[in-house]
PDB file of C-alpha atoms in Angstrom:
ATOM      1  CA  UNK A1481     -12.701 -75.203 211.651  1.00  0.00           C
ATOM      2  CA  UNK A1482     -15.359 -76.830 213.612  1.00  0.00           C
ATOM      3  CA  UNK A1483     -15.709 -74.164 215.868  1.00  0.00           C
ATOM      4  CA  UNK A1484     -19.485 -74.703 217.991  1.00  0.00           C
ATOM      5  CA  UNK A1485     -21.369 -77.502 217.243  1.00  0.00           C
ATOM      6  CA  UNK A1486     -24.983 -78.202 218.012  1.00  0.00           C
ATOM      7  CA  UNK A1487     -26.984 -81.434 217.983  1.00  0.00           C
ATOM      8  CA  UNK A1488     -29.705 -82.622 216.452  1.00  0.00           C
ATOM      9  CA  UNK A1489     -30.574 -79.526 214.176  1.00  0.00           C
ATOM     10  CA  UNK A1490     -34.167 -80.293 214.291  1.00  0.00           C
ATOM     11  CA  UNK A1491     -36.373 -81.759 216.772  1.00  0.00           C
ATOM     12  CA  UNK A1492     -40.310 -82.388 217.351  1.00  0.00           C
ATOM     13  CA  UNK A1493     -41.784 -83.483 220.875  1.00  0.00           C
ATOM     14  CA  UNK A1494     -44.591 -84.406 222.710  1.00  0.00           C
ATOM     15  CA  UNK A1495     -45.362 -82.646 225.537  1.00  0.00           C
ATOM     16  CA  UNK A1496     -43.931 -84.431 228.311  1.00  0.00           C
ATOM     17  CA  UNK A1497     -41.478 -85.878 226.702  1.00  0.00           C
ATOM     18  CA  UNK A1498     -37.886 -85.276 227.799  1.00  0.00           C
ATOM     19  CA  UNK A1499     -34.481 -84.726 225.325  1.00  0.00           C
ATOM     20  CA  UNK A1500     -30.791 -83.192 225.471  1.00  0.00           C
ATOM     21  CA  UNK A1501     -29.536 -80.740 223.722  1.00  0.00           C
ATOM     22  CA  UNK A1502     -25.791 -81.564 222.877  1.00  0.00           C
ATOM     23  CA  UNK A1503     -22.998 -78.728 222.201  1.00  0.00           C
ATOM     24  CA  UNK A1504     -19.249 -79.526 222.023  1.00  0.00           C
ATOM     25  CA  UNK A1505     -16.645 -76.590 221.088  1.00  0.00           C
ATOM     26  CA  UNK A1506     -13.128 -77.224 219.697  1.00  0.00           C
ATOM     27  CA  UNK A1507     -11.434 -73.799 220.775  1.00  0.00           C
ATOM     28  CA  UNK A1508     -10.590 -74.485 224.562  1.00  0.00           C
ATOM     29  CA  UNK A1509     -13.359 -72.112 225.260  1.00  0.00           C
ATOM     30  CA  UNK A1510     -13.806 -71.481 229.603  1.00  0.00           C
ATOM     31  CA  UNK A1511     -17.757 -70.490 229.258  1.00  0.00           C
ATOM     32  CA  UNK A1512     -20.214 -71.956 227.439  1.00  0.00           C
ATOM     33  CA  UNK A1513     -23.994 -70.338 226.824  1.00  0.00           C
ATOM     34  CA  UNK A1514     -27.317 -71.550 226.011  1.00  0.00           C
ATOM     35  CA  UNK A1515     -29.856 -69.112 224.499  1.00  0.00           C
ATOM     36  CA  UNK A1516     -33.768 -69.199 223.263  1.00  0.00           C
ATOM     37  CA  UNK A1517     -34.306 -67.238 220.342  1.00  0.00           C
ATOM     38  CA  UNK A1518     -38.100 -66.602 220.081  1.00  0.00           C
ATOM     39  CA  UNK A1519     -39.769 -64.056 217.346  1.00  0.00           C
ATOM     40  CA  UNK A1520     -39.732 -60.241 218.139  1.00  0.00           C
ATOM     41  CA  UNK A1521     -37.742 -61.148 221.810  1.00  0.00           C
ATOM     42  CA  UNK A1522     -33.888 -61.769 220.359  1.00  0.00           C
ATOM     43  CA  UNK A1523     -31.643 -64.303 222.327  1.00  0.00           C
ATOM     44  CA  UNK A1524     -31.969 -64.856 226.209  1.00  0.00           C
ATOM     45  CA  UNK A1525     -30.296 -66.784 228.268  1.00  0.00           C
ATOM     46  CA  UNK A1526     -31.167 -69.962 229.603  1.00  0.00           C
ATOM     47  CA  UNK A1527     -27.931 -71.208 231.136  1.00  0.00           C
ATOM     48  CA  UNK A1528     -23.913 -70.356 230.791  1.00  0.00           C
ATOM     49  CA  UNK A1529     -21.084 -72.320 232.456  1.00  0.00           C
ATOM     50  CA  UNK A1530     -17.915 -69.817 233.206  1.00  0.00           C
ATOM     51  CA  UNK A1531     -15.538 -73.170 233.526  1.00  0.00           C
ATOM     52  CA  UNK A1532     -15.720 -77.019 233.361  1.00  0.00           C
ATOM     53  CA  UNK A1533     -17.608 -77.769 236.604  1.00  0.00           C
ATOM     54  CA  UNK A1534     -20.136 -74.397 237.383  1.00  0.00           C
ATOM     55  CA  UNK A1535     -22.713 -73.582 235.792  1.00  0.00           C
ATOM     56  CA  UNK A1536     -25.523 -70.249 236.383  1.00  0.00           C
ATOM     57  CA  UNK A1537     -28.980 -69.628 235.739  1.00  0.00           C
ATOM     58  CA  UNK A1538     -29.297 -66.519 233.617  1.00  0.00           C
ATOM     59  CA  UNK A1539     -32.524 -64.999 232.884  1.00  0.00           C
ATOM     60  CA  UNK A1540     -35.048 -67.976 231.685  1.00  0.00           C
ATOM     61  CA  UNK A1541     -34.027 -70.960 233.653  1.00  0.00           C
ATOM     62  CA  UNK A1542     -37.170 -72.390 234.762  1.00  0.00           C
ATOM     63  CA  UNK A1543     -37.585 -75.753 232.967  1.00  0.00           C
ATOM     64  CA  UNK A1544     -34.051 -76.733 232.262  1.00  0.00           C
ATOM     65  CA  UNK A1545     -31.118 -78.317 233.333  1.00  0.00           C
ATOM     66  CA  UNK A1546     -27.698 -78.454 231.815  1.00  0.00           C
ATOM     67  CA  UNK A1547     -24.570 -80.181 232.273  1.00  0.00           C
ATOM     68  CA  UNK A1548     -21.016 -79.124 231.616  1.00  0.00           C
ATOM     69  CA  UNK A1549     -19.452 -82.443 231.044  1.00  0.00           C
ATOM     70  CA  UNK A1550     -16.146 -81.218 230.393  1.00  0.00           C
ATOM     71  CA  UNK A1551     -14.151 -78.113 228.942  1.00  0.00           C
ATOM     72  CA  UNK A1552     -15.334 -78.966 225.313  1.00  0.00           C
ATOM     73  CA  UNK A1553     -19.562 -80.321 226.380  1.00  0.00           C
ATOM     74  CA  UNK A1554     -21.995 -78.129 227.537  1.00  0.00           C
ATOM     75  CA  UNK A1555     -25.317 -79.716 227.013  1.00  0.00           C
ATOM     76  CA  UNK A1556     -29.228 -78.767 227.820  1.00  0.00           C
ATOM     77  CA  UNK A1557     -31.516 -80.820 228.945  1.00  0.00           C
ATOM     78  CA  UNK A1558     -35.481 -80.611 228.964  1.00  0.00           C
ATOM     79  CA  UNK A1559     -37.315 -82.998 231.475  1.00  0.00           C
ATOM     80  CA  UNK A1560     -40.889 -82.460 230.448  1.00  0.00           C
ATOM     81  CA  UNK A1561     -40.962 -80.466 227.434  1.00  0.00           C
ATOM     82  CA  UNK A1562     -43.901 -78.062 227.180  1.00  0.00           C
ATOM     83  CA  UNK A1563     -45.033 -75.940 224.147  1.00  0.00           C
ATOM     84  CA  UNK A1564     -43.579 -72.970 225.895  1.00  0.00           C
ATOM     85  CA  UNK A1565     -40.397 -74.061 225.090  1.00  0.00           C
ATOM     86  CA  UNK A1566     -40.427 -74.361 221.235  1.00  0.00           C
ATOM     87  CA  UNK A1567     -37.779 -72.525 220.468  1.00  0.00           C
ATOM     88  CA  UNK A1568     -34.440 -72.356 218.525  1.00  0.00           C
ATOM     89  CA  UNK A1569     -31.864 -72.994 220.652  1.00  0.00           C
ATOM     90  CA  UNK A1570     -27.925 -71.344 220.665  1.00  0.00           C
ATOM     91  CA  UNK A1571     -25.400 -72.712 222.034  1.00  0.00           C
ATOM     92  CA  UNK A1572     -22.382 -70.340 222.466  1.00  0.00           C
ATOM     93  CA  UNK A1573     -18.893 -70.199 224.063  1.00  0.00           C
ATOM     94  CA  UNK A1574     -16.198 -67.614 224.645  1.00  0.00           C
ATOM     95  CA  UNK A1575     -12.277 -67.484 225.866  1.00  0.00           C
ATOM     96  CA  UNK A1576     -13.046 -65.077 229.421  1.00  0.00           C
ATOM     97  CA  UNK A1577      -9.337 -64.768 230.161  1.00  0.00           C
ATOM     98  CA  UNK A1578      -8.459 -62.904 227.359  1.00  0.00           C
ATOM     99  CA  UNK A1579     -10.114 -59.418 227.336  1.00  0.00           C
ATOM    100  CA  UNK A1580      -9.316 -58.800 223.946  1.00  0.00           C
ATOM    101  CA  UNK A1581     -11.531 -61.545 222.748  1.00  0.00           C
ATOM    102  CA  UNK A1582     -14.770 -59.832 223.808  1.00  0.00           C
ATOM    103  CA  UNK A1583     -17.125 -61.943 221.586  1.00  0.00           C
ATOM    104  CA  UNK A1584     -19.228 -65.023 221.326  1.00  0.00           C
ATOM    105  CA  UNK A1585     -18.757 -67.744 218.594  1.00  0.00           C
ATOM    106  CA  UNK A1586     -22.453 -69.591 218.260  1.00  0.00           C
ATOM    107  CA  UNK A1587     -23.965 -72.960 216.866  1.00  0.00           C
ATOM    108  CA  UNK A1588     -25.779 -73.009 214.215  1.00  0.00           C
ATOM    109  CA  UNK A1589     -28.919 -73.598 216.623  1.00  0.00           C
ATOM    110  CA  UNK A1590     -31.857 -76.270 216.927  1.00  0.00           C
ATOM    111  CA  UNK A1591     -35.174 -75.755 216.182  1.00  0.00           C
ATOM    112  CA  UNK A1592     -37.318 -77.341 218.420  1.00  0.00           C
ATOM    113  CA  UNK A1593     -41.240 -78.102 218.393  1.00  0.00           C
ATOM    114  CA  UNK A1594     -43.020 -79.283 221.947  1.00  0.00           C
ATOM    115  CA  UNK A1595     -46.324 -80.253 220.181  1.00  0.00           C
TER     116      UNK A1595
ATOM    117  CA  UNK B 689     -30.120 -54.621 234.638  1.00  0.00           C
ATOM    118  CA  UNK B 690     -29.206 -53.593 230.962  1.00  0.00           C
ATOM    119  CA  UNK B 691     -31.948 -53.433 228.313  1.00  0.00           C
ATOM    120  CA  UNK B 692     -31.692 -53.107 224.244  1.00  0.00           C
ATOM    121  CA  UNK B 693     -33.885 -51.732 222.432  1.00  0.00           C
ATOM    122  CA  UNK B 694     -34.301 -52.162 218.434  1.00  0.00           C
ATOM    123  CA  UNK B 695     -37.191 -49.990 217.400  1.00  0.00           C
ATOM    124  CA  UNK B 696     -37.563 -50.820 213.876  1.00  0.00           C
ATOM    125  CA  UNK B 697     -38.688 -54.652 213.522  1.00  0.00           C
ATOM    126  CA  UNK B 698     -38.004 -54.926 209.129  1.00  0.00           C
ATOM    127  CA  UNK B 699     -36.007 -52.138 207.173  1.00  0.00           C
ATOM    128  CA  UNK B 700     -35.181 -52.404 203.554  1.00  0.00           C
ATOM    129  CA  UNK B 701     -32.670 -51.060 201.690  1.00  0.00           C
ATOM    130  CA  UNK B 702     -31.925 -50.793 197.902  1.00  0.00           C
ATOM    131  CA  UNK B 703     -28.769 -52.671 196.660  1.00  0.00           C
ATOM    132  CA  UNK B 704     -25.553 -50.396 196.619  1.00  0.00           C
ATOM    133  CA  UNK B 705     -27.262 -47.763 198.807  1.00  0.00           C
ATOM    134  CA  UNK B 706     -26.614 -46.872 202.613  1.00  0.00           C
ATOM    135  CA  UNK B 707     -28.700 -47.791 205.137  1.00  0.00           C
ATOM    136  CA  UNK B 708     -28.587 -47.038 209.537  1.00  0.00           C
ATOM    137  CA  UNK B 709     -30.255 -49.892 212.023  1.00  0.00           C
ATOM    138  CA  UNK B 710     -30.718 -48.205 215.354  1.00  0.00           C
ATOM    139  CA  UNK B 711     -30.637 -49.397 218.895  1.00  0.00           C
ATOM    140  CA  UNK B 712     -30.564 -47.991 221.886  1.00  0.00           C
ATOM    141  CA  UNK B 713     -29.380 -49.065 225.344  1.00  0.00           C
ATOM    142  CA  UNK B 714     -30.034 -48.630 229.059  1.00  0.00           C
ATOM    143  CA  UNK B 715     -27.232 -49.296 231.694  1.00  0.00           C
ATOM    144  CA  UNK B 716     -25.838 -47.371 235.028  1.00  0.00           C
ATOM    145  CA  UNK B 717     -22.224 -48.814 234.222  1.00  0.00           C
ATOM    146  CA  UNK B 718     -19.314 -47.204 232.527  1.00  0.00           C
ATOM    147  CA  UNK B 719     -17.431 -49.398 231.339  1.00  0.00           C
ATOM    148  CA  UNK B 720     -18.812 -51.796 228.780  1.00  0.00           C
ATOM    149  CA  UNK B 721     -19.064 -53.583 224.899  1.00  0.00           C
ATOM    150  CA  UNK B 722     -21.406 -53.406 222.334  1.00  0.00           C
ATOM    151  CA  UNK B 723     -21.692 -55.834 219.484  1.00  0.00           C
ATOM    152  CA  UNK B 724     -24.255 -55.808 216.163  1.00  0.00           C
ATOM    153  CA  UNK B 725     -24.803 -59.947 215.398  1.00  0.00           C
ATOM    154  CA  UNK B 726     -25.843 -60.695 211.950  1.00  0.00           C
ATOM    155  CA  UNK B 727     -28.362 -64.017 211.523  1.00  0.00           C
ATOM    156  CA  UNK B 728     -28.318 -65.254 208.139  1.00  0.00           C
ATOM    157  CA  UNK B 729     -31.448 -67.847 207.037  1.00  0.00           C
ATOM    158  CA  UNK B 730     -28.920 -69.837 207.675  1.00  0.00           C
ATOM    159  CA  UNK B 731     -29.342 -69.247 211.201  1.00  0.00           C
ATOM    160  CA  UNK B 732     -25.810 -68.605 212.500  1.00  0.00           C
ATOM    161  CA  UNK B 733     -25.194 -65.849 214.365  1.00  0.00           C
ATOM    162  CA  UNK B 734     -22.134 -63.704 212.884  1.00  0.00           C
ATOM    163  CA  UNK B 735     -20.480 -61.121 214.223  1.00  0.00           C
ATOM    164  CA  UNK B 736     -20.250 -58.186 212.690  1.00  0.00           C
ATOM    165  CA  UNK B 737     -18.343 -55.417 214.855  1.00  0.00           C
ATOM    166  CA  UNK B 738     -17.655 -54.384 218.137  1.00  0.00           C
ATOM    167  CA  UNK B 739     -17.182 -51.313 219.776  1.00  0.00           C
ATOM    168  CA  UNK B 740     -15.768 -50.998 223.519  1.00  0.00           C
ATOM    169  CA  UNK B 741     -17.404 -48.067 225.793  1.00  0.00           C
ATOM    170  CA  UNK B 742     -14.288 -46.554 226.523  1.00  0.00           C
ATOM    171  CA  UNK B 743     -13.139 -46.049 223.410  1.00  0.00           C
ATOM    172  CA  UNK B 744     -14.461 -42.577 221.502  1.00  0.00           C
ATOM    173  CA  UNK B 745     -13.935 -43.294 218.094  1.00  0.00           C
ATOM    174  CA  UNK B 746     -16.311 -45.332 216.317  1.00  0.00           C
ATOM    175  CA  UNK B 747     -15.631 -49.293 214.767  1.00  0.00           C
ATOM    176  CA  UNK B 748     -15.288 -49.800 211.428  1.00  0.00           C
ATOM    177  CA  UNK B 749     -15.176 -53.156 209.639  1.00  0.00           C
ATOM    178  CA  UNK B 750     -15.107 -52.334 205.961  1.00  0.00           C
ATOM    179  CA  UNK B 751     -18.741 -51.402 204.766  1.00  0.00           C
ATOM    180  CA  UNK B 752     -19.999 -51.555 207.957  1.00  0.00           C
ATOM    181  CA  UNK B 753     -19.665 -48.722 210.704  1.00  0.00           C
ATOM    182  CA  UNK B 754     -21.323 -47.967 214.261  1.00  0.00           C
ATOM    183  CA  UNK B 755     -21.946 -44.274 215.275  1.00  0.00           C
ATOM    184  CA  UNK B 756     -21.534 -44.567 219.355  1.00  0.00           C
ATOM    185  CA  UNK B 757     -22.911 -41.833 221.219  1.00  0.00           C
ATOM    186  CA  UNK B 758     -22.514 -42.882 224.905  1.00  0.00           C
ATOM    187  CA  UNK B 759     -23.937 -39.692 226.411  1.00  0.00           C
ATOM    188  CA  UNK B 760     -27.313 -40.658 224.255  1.00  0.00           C
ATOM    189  CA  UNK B 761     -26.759 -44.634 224.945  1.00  0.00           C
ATOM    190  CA  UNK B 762     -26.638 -45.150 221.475  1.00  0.00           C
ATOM    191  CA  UNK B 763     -25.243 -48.033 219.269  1.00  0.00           C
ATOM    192  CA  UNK B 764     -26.405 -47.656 215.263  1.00  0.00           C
ATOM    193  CA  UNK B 765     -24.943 -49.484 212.594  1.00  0.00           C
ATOM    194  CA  UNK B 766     -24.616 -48.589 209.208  1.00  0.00           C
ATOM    195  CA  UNK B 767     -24.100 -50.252 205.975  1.00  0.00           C
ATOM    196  CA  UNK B 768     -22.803 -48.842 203.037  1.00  0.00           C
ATOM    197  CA  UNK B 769     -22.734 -50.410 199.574  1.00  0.00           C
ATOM    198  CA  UNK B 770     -25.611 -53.047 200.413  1.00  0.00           C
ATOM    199  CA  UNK B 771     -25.412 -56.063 199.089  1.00  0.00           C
ATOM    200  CA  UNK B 772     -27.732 -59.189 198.638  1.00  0.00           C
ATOM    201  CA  UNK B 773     -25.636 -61.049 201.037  1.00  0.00           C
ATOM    202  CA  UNK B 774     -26.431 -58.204 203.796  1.00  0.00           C
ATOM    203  CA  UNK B 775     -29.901 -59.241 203.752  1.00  0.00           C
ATOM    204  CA  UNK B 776     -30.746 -60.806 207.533  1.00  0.00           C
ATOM    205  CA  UNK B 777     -31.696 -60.414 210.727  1.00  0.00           C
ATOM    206  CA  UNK B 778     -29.663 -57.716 212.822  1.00  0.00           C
ATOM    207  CA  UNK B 779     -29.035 -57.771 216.579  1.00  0.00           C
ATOM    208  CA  UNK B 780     -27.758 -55.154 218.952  1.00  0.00           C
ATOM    209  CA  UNK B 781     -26.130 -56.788 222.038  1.00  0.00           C
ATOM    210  CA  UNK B 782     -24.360 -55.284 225.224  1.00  0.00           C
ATOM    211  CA  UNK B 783     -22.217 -56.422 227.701  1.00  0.00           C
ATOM    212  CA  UNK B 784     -20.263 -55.842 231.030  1.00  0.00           C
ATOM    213  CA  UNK B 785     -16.900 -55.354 231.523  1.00  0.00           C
ATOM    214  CA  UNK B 786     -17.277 -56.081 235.069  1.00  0.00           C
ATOM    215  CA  UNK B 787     -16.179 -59.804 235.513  1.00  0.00           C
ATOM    216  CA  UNK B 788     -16.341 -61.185 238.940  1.00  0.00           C
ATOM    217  CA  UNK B 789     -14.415 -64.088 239.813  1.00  0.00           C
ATOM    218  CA  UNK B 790     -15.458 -67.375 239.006  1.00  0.00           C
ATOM    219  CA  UNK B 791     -18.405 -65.628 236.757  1.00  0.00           C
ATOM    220  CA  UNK B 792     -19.068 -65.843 232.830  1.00  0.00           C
ATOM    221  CA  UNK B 793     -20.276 -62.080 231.243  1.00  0.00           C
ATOM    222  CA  UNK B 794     -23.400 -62.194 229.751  1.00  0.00           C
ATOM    223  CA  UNK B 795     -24.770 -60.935 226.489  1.00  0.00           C
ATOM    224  CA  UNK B 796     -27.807 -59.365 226.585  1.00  0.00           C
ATOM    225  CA  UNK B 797     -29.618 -58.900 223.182  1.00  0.00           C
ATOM    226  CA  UNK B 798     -32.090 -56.365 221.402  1.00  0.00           C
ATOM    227  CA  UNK B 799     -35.224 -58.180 219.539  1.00  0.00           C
ATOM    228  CA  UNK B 800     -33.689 -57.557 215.936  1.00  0.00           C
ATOM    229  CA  UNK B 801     -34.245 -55.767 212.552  1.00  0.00           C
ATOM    230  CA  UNK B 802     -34.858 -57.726 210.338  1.00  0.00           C
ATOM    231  CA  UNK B 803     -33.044 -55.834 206.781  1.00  0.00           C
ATOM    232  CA  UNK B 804     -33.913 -56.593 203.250  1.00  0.00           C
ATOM    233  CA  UNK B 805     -31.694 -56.051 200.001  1.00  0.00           C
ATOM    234  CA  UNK B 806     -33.609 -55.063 197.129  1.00  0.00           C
ATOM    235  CA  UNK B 807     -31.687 -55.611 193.840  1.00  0.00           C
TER     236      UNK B 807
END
């Protein structure tokens, strides 16, 4: 029961520097999320993917890029990390055809430090 | 756009008593889903319950129980019995049941409260 998975869990940077976020999901999920979680703001959206080739911007885009690689991969990628973006990251995905399944299953996130 | 609002940032409770997280919502739609997350220190987000907008009568998953008052755009979640184990961080999230083609819905989360069990 793999469910989301999120790599690495933990990861320091320079500013500048670039990395990718990796997230893989093993339930033949359509869409795919990434979320910030920063203190006393919840979870906002960085990214989502509603199928294997398209992805959106949702509400914090500027500084990322993502790619959805296939059904299963949706990763995040940072170019030129800043401090503004330490962070923990979620990845998340969801099944949108069925409207009984009205929920999100998440990673167990990456905390990330742009020194 | 939708907002959530959490307006109390820590709450505690004593173990085996009852305790109410609040939240509050703004949206012009009428047709929607709410969701309380639970975030362990372990950092996963959990769900806890889920309540759709056009149903009246209020989700229950064992202990825990929303009291939905759409009129009032309110979402509260309470806990009876408390346990250690409840202890975490608590979000309130919304989302659309509008779904246009080709789209992905979008969760839109409160800040969080974060609850502690005293034994």
């Amino acid at each position: 029961n793999a469910g989301v998975t999120q790599t690495p869990k933990f990861q320091v940077l320079k500013t500048g520097q670039s990395m990718t976020l990796q997230c893989a999901q093993d339930m033949n999920h359509n869409s795919m999320y990434w979320y910030r979680q920063d203190p006393g703001m919840g979870l906002r959206l960085i990214y989502y993917s509603a199928s294997e080739g398209t992805t959106d911007k949702g509400e914090v885009p500027n500084g990322y890029n993502v790619s959805r690689l296939n059904k299963r991969e949706f990763s995040l990628r940072l170019e030129s990390a800043a401090p503004s973006q330490t962070s923990v990251y979620f990845c998340a995905s969801s099944e949108e055809a069925t409207f009984l399944l009205q929920k999100l299953f998440f990673g167990s996130g990456t905390q990330l430090s742009v020194l | 756009a939708q907002t959530v609002t959490q307006s109390q940032p820590e709450m505690s409770v004593q173990e085996a008593e009852t305790v109410t997280l609040s939240c509050t919502y703004d949206t012009s739609e009428s047709d929607y889903y709410l969701f309380w997350y639970k975030q362990p220190p372990s950092r996963q987000m959990i769900l806890v319950i889920r309540q759709e907008a056009y149903k009246q009568q209020n989700a229950t998953e064992n202990r825990f129980s929303v009291n939905f008052q759409k009129a009032a755009k309110s979402f509260s979640l309470k806990i009876s019995d408390s346990q250690l184990g409840d202890a975490a961080m608590y979000f309130c999230a919304y989302r659309s049941a509008l779904h246009p083609p080709g789209s992905a819905r979008q969760l839109t989360f409160g800040s969080g409260t974060q609850l502690t069990v005293l034994p």
